[in-house]
Coordinates of C-alpha atoms in Angstrom, one line a residue:
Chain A
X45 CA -14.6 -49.7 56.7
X46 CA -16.3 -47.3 59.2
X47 CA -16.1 -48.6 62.5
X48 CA -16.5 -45.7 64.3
X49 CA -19.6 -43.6 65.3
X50 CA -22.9 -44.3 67.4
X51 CA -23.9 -47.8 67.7
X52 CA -27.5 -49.3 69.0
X53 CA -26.7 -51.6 71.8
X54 CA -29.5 -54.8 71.4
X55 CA -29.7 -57.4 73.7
X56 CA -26.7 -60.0 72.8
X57 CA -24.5 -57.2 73.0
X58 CA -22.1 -55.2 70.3
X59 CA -19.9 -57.3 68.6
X60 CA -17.0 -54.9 66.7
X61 CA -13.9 -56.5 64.9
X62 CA -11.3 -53.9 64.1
X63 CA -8.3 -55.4 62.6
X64 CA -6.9 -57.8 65.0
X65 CA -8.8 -56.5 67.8
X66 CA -12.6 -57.7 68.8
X67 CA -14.1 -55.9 71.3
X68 CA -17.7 -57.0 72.7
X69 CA -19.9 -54.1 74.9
X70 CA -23.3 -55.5 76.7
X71 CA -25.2 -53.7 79.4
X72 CA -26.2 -55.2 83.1
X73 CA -28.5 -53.1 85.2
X74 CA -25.9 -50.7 86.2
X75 CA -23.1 -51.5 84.2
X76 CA -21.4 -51.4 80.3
X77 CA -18.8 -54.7 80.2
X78 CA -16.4 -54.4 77.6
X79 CA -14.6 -57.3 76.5
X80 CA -11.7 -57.7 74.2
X81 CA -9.3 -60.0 72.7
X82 CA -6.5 -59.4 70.3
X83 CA -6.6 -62.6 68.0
X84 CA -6.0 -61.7 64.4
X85 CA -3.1 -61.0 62.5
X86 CA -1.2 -58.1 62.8
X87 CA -2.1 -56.7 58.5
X88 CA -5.4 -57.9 59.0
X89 CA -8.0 -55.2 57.7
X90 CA -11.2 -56.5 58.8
X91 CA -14.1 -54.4 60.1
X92 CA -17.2 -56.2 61.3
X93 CA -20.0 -54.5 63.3
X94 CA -23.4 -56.1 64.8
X95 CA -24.8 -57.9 67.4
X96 CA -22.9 -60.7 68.6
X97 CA -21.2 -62.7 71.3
X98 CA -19.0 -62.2 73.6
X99 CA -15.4 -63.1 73.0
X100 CA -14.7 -66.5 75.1
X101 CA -11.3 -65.4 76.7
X102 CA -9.6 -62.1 76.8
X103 CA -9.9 -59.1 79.2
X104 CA -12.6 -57.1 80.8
X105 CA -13.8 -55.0 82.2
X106 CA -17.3 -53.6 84.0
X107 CA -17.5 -49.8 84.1
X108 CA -19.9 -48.9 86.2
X109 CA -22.6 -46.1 85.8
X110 CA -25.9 -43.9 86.7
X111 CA -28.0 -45.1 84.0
X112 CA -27.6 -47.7 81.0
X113 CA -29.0 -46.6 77.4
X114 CA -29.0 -48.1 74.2
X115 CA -26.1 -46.5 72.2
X116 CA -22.4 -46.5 73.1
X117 CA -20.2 -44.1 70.6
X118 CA -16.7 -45.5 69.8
X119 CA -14.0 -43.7 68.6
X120 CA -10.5 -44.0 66.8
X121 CA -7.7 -42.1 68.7
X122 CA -3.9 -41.6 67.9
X123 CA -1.0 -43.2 70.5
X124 CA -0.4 -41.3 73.8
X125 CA 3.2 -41.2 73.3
X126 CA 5.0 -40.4 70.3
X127 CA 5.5 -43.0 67.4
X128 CA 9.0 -43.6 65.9
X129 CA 9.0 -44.5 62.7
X130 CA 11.9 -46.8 61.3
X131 CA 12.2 -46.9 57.6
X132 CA 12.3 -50.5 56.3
X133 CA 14.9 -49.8 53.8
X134 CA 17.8 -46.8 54.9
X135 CA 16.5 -43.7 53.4
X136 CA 18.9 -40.7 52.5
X137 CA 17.9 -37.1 51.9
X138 CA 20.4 -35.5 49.8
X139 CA 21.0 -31.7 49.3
X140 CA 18.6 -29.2 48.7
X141 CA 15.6 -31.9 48.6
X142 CA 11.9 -31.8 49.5
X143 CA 9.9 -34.9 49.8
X144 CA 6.2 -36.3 51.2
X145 CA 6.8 -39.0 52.7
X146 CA 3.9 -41.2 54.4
X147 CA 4.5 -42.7 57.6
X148 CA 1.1 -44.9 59.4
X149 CA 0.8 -45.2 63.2
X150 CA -1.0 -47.1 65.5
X151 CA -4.7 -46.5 66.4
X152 CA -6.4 -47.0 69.8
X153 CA -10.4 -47.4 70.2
X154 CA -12.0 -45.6 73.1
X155 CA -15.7 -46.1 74.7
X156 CA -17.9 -43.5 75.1
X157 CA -21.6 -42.9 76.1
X158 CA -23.1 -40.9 73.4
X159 CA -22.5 -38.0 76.7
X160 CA -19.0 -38.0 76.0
X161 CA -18.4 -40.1 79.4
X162 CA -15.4 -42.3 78.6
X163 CA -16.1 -45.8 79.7
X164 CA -12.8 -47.5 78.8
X165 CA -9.6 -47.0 75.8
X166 CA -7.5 -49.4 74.7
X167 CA -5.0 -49.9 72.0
X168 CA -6.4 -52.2 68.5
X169 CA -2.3 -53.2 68.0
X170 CA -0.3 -52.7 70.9
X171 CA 2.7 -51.5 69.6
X172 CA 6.1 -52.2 70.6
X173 CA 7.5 -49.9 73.1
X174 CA 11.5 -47.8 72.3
X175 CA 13.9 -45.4 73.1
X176 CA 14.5 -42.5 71.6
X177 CA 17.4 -40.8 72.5
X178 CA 21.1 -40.1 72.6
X179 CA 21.7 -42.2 76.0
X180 CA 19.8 -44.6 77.8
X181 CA 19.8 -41.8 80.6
X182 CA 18.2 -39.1 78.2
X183 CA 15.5 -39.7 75.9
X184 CA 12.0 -40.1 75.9
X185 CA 10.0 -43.5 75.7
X186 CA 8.3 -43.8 72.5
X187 CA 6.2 -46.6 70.4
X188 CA 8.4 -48.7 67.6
X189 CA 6.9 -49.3 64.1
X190 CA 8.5 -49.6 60.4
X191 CA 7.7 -48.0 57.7
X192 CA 8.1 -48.3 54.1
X193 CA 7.9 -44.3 53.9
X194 CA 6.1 -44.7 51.0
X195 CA 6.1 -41.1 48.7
X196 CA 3.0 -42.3 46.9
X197 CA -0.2 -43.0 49.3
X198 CA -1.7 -45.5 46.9
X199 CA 1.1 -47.5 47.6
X200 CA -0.2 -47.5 51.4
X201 CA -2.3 -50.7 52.1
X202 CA -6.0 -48.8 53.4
X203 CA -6.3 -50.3 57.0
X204 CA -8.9 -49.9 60.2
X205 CA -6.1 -49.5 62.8
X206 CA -3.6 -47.3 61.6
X207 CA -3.5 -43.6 60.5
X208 CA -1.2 -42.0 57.9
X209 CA 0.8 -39.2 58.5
X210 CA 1.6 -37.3 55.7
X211 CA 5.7 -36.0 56.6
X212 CA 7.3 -33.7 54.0
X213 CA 11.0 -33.4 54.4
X214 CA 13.1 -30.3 53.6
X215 CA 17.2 -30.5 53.3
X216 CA 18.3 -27.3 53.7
X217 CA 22.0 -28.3 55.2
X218 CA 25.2 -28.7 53.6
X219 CA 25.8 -32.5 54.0
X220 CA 23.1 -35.3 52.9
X221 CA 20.9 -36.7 55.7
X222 CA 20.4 -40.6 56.7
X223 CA 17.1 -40.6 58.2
X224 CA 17.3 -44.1 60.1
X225 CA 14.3 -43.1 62.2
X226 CA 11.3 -40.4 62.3
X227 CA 10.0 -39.7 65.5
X228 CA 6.1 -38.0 64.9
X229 CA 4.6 -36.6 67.9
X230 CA 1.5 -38.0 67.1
X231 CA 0.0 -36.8 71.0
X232 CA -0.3 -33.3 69.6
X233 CA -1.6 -34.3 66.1
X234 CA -5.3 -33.8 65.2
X235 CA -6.8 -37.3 63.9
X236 CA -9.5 -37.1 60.8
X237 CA -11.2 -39.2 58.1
X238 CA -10.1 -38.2 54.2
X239 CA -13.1 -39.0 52.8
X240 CA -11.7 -39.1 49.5
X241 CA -9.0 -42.0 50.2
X242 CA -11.6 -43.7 52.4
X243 CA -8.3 -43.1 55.3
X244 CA -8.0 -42.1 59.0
X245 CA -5.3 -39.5 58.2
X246 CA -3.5 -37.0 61.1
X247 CA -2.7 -33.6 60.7
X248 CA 0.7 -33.4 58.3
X249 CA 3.9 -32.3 59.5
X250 CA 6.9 -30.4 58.1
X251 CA 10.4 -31.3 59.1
X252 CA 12.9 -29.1 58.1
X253 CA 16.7 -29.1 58.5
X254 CA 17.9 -25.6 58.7
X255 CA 21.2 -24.1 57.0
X256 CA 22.5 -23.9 60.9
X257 CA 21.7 -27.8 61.1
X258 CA 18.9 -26.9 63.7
X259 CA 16.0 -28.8 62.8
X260 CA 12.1 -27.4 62.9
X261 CA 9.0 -29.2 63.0
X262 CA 6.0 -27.9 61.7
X263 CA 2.1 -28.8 62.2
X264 CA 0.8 -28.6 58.8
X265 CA -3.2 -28.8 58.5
X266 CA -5.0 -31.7 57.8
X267 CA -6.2 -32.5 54.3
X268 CA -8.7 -30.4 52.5
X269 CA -12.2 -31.8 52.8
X270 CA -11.0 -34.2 55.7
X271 CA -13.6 -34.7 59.0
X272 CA -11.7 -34.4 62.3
X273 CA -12.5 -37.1 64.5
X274 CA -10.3 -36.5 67.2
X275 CA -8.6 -33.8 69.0
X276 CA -4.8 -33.6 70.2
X277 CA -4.3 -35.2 73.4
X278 CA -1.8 -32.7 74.2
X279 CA -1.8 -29.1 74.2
X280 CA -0.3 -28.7 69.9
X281 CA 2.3 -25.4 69.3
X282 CA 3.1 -24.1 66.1
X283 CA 6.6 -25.1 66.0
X284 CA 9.1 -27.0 68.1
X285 CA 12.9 -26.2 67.2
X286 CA 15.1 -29.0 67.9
X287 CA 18.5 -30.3 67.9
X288 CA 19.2 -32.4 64.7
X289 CA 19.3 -35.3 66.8
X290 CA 15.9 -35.1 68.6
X291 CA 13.8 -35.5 65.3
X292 CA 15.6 -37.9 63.2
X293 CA 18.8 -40.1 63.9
Chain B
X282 CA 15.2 -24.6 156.7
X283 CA 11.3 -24.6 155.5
X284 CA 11.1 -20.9 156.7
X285 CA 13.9 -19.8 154.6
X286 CA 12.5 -21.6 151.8
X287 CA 8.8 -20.3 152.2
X288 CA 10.4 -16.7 152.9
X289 CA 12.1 -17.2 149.4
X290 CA 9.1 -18.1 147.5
X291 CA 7.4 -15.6 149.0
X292 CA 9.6 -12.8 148.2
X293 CA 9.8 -14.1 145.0
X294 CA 6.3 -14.2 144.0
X295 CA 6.1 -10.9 146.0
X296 CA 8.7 -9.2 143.2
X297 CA 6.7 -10.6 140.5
X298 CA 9.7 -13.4 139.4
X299 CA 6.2 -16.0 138.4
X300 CA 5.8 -13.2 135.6
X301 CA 8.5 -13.6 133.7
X302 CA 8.3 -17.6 134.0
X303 CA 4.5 -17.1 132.6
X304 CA 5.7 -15.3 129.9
X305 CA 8.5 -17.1 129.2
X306 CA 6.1 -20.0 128.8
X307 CA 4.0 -18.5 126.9
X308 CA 6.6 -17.3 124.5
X309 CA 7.4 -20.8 123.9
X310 CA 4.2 -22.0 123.4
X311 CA 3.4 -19.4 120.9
X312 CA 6.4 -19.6 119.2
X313 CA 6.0 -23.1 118.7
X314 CA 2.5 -23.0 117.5
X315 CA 4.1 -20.0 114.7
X316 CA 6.2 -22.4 113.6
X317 CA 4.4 -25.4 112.8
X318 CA 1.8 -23.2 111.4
X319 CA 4.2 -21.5 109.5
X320 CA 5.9 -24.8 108.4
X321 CA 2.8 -26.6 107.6
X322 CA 1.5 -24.0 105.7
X323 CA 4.9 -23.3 103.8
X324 CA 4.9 -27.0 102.5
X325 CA 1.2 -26.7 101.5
X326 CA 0.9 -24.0 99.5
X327 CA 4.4 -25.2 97.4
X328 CA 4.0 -29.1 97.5
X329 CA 2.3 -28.8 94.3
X330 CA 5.9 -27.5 93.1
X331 CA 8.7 -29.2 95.4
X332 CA 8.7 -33.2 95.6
X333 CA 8.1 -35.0 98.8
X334 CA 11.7 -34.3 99.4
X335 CA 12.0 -30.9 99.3
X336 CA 8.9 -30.2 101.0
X337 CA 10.3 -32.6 104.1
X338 CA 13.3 -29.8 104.1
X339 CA 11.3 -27.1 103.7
X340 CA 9.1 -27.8 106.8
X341 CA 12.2 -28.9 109.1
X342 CA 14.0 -25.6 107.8
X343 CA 11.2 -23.6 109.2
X344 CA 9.7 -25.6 111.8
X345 CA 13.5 -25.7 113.9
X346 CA 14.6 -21.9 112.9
X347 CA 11.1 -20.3 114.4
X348 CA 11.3 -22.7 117.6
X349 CA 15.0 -21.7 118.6
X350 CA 14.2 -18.0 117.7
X351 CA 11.4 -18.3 120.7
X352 CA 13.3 -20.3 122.8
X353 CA 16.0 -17.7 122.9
X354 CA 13.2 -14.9 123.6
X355 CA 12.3 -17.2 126.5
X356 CA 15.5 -17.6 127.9
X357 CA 15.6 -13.6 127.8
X358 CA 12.9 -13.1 129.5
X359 CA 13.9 -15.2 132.2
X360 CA 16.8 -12.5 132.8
X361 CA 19.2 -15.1 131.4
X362 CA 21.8 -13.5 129.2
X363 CA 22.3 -15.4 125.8
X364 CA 26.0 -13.8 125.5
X365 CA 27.5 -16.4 128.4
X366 CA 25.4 -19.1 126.6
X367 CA 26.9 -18.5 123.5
X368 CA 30.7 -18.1 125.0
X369 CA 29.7 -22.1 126.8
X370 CA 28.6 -23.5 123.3
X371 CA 32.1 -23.1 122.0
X372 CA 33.4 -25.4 125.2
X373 CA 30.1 -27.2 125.4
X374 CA 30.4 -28.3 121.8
X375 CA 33.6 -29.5 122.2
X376 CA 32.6 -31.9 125.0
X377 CA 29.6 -32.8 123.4
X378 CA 31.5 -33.9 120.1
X379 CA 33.7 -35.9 122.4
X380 CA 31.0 -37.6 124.1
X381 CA 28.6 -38.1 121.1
X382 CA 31.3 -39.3 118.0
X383 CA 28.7 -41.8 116.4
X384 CA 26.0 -39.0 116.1
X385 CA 28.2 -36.0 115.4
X386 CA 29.0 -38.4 112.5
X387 CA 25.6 -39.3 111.1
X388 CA 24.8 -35.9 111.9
X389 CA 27.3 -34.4 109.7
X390 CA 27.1 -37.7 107.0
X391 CA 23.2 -36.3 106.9
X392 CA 23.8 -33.0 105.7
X393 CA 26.1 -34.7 102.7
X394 CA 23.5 -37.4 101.8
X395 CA 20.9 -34.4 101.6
X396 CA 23.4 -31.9 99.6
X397 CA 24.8 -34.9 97.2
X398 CA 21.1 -36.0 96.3
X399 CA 21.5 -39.4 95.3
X400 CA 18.3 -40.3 96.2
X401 CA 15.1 -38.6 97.7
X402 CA 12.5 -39.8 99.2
X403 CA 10.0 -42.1 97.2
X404 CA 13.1 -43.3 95.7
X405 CA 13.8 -47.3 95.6
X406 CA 17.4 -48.3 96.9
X407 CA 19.7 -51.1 97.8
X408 CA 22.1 -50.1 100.6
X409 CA 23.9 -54.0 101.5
X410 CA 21.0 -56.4 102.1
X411 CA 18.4 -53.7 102.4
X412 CA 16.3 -53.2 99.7
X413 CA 13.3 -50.8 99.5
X414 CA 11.3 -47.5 99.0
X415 CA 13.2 -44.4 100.8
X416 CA 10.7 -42.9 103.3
X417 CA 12.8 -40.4 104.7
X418 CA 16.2 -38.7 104.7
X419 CA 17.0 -37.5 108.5
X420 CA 19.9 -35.8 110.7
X421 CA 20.7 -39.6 111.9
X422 CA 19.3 -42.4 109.5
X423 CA 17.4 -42.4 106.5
X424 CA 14.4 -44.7 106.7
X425 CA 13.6 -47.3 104.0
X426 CA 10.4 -49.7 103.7
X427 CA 11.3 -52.9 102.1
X428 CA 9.1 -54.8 99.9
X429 CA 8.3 -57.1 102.5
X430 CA 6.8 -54.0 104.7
X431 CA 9.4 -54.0 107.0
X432 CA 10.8 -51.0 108.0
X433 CA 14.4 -50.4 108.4
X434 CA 16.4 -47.7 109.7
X435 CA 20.0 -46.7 108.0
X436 CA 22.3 -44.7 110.1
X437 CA 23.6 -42.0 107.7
X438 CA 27.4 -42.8 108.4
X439 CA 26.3 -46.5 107.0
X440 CA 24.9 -45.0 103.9
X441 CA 27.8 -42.3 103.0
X442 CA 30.3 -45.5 103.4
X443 CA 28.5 -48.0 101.5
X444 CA 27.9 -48.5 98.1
X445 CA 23.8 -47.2 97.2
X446 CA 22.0 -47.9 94.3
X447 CA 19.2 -45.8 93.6
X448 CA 16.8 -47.7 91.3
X449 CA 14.5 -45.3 90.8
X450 CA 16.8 -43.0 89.4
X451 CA 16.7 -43.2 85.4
X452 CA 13.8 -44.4 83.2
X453 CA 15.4 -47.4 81.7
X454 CA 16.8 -50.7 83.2
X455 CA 18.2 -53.9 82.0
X456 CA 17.4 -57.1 82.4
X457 CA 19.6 -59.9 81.9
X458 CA 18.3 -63.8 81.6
X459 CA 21.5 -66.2 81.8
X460 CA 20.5 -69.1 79.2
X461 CA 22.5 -72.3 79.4
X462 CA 22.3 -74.7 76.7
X463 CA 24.0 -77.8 75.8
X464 CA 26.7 -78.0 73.1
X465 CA 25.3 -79.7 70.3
X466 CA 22.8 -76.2 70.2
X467 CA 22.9 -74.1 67.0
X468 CA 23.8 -71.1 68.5
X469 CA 22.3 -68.7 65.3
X470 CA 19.1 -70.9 65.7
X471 CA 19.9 -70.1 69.5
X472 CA 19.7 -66.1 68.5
X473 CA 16.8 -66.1 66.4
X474 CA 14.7 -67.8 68.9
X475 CA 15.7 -65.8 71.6
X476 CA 15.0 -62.0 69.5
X477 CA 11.3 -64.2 68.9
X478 CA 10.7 -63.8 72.5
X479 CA 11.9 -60.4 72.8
X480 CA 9.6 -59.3 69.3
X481 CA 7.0 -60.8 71.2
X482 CA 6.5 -58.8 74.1
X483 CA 5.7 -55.4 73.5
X484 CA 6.9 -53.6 76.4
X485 CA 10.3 -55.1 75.8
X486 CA 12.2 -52.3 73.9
X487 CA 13.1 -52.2 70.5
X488 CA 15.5 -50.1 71.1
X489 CA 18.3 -50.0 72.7
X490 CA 18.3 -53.8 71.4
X491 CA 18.5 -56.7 73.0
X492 CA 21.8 -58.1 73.7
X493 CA 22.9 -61.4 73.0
X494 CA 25.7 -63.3 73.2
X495 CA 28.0 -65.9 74.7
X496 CA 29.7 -65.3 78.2
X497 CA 31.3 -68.9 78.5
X498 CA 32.1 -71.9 77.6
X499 CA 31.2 -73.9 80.4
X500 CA 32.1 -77.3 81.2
X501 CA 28.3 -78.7 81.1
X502 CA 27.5 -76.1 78.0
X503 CA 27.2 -72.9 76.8
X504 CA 25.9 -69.8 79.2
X505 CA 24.6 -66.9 76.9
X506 CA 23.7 -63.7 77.8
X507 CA 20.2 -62.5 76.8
X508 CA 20.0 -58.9 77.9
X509 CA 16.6 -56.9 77.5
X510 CA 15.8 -52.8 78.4
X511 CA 12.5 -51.8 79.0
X512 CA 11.3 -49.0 81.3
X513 CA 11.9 -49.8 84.7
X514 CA 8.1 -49.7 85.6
X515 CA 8.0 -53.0 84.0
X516 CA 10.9 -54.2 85.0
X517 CA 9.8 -57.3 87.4
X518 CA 6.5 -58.3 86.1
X519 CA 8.6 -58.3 82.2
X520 CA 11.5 -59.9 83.3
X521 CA 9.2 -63.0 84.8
X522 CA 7.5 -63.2 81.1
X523 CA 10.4 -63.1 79.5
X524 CA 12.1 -65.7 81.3
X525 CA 9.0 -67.9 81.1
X526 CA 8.8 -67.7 77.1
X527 CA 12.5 -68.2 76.9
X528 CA 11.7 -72.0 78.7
X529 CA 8.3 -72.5 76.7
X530 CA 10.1 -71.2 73.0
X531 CA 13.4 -73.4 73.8
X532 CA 11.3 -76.1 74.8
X533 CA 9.4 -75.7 71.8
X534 CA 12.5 -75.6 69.5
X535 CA 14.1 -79.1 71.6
X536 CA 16.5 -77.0 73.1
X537 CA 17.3 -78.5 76.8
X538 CA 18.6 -76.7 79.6
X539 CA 22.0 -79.3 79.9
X540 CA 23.2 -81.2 82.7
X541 CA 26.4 -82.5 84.1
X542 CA 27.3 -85.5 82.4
X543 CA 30.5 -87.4 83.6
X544 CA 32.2 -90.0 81.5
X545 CA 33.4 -93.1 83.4
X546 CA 35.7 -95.5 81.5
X547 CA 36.8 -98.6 82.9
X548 CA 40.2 -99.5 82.7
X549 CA 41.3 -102.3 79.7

């Protein structure tokens, strides 16, 4: 299950399958080239680390460098653009309510030398691209995925390239919400391992709608226990206030 | 006739007249060595802020302002008084409107195209047949390079007359693939084929969704609409896939592109 980490480097190369992803790193004199194809399905959960060979098509590319050693570090990263989640079935939050939802997200893999030079980053599902916004003039561009905003996490299938994002949602208006899609700003989210549920998990986050229908979006911290793996790709703030309409639609 | 002449310079350089003219010169040349330092340096230190646009402004609206300012010093010095100059300009401009219409006009179209904004420079527009990347926005033309490196110049009472579309200016576009199939095709089948190819390609936006639908009923077959966002970055290099997997998944499903078919019956 644990793809990430430091990995030796032997002579045929690094073979890693990550969900539908395999990626192949071998050194040449002066170089690391990284290969990678995107074959498998798109719920497969596979994880397969070791020597091996190299994909036969798919990309590459040859990053160049100083000096070649043994060990190359990979490791799991959230989206660089903010993930909006559509709930499979329409999902109402009525009056006075406060749920935990879960919502998962896509993961990418990046290439490091055990330095912390990156060598190369790519997505293990690339994930649809959207809109979200009230125009096609205004908006931001986001990443598309469904979710089955599943209250209980057991319920969540465990895979290799996806984290969970715990969202708890808080109705403090007058009138019942329709949440027909959750945008989670998954750039300034902290990504970490719950040991405990064997998931990568991000940092939880608090959506509130406020008696003056202004919503507020809270970082919450990630669970107790959990290993951070990765930092925010953007700078995080405590709180963004929003209109209504720029957090769920 | 040379005596009088040599008798001239001579009193002239006699009562120092050479002076002036020196440092008249070297007013000018100073002041125009102030300005472009003042305009290059200007643009520097704020192009991290401004975009290529505004920094082009910025260093014409210093460059010109420092270089007539020294000119005028000149002039002065030379003993010539400004106040007759300025009295002429009202009957000089008159006759130089007159004589110069055409670039009084782009002049003047200039200044609107600057104030209005539609476009700045970096910008991709389509004025008439041109098509290209806006290089710059100036007094009398703007200047585009096409996307066959050619470059083209616009004169500015062209471009405040004409229609412009600025490409560049929001995030999304659209792209719409005209599909014509014959009319024995199940046109749900038709639908659900053609949101396969859009599913498929990742940088084609779920949202706003892809349009589909019928435009007409021609007289060879159908022509349907199959209309895509995705950010305009994309746009070409998405549109080409798109249209590509259209052909391979219709193909696929037995879905041919129809042709015109004519019916010839010979009389009883």
């Amino acid at each position: 299950m644990r793809w990430w980490g430091r990995h030796e480097v032997s002579g045929a190369g690094l073979r890693a399958r990550v969900g539908a992803t395999t990626l192949h790193c071998e050194h040449g004199p002066n170089e690391w080239v990284i290969r990678w194809v995107r074959d498998g399905e798109p719920g497969d959960t596979t994880v397969e680390l070791g020597p091996g060979e190299p994909p036969e098509d798919g990309e590459v590319v040859r990053a160049v460098v100083n000096e070649v050693g043994d060990t190359l570090e990979l490791g799991p990263r959230l989206a660089d653009r903010s993930v909006v989640a559509r709930p499979v079935t329409p999902l109402r939050l009525p009056v006075g309510q406060r749920v935990a939802l879960h919502v998962g997200s896509p993961l990418w893999i990046v290439i490091r030398l055990p330095d912390g030079v990156e060598l190369a980053e790519l997505p293990l599902v690339v994930p649809p691209e959207t809109w979200f916004g009230p125009s096609t003039v205004e908006g931001e561009l986001c990443y598309a995925s469904r979710t089955h905003a599943a209250a209980d996490l057991s319920e969540m299938p465990v895979r290799p390239n996806r984290a969970v994002t715990r969202v708890t949602l808080i109705n403090r208006g007058k009138t019942a919400v329709d949440v027909e899609r959750l945008r989670l700003p998954v750039p300034r989210l902290r990504l970490g391992l719950d040991e405990a549920s064997g998931r990568l998990v991000t940092e939880a986050l608090e959506m509130e709608r406020g008696e003056d229908e202004e919503a507020t979006v809270r970082v919450r911290e990630l669970p107790a226990g959990a290993e951070v793996l990765a930092a925010p790709r953007e700078v995080a703030r405590d709180s963004w206030r929003h209109k209504l309409g720029a957090l769920w639609a | 006739m040379i005596d009088e002449l040599w008798n001239a310079a001579q009193s002239w350089i006699a009562s120092g007249g050479w002076k002036s003219f020196l440092r008249a010169g070297a007013l000018l040349v100073f002041g125009a060595l102030v300005a472009k330092l003042v305009s290059a340096t200007l643009a520097r230190t704020l192009s991290a802020r401004l975009d290529a646009q505004r920094a082009m402004l910025l260093r014409r609206g210093t460059f010109y302002p420092i270089l007539l300012l020294s000119l005028f010093a000149a002039l002065r010095e030379l003993g010539l008084d400004l106040s007759v100059f300025l009295g002429a300009a009202g009957i000089v401009t008159v006759a130089i409107g007159f004589a110069s219409q055409t670039s009084a006009s782009n002049l003047i179209s200039g200044l609107f195209l600057i104030g209005e904004g539609a476009f700045s420079v970096g910008d991709t527009i389509q004025v008439g047949e041109v098509f290209g990347e806006v290089l710059s926005i100036d007094l009398m033309s703007v200047k585009v390079r096409t996307f066959d490196n050619l470059y083209v110049r616009i004169p500015n009472e062209t471009m405040v007359k004409a229609n412009v579309t600025n490409l560049s200016r929001f995030a999304l576009r659209r792209a719409d693939l005209v599909i014509r199939v014959g009319y024995g095709t199940n046109l749900d089948r038709l639908r659900a084929l053609l949101e396969e190819v859009a599913d498929a390609e990742p940088r084609a936006l779920t949202e706003p969704k892809p349009l589909i639908f019928v435009q007409e009923f021609e007289p060879t077959g159908v022509r349907v609409q199959f209309s895509v966002w995705m950010r305009r970055e994309v746009f070409i290099e998405v549109r080409a896939r798109l249209q590509a997997a259209v052909r391979t998944k219709l193909d696929e499903a037995g879905i041919a592109a129809p042709f015109a078919r004519w019916a010839a019956e010979s009389p009883a």
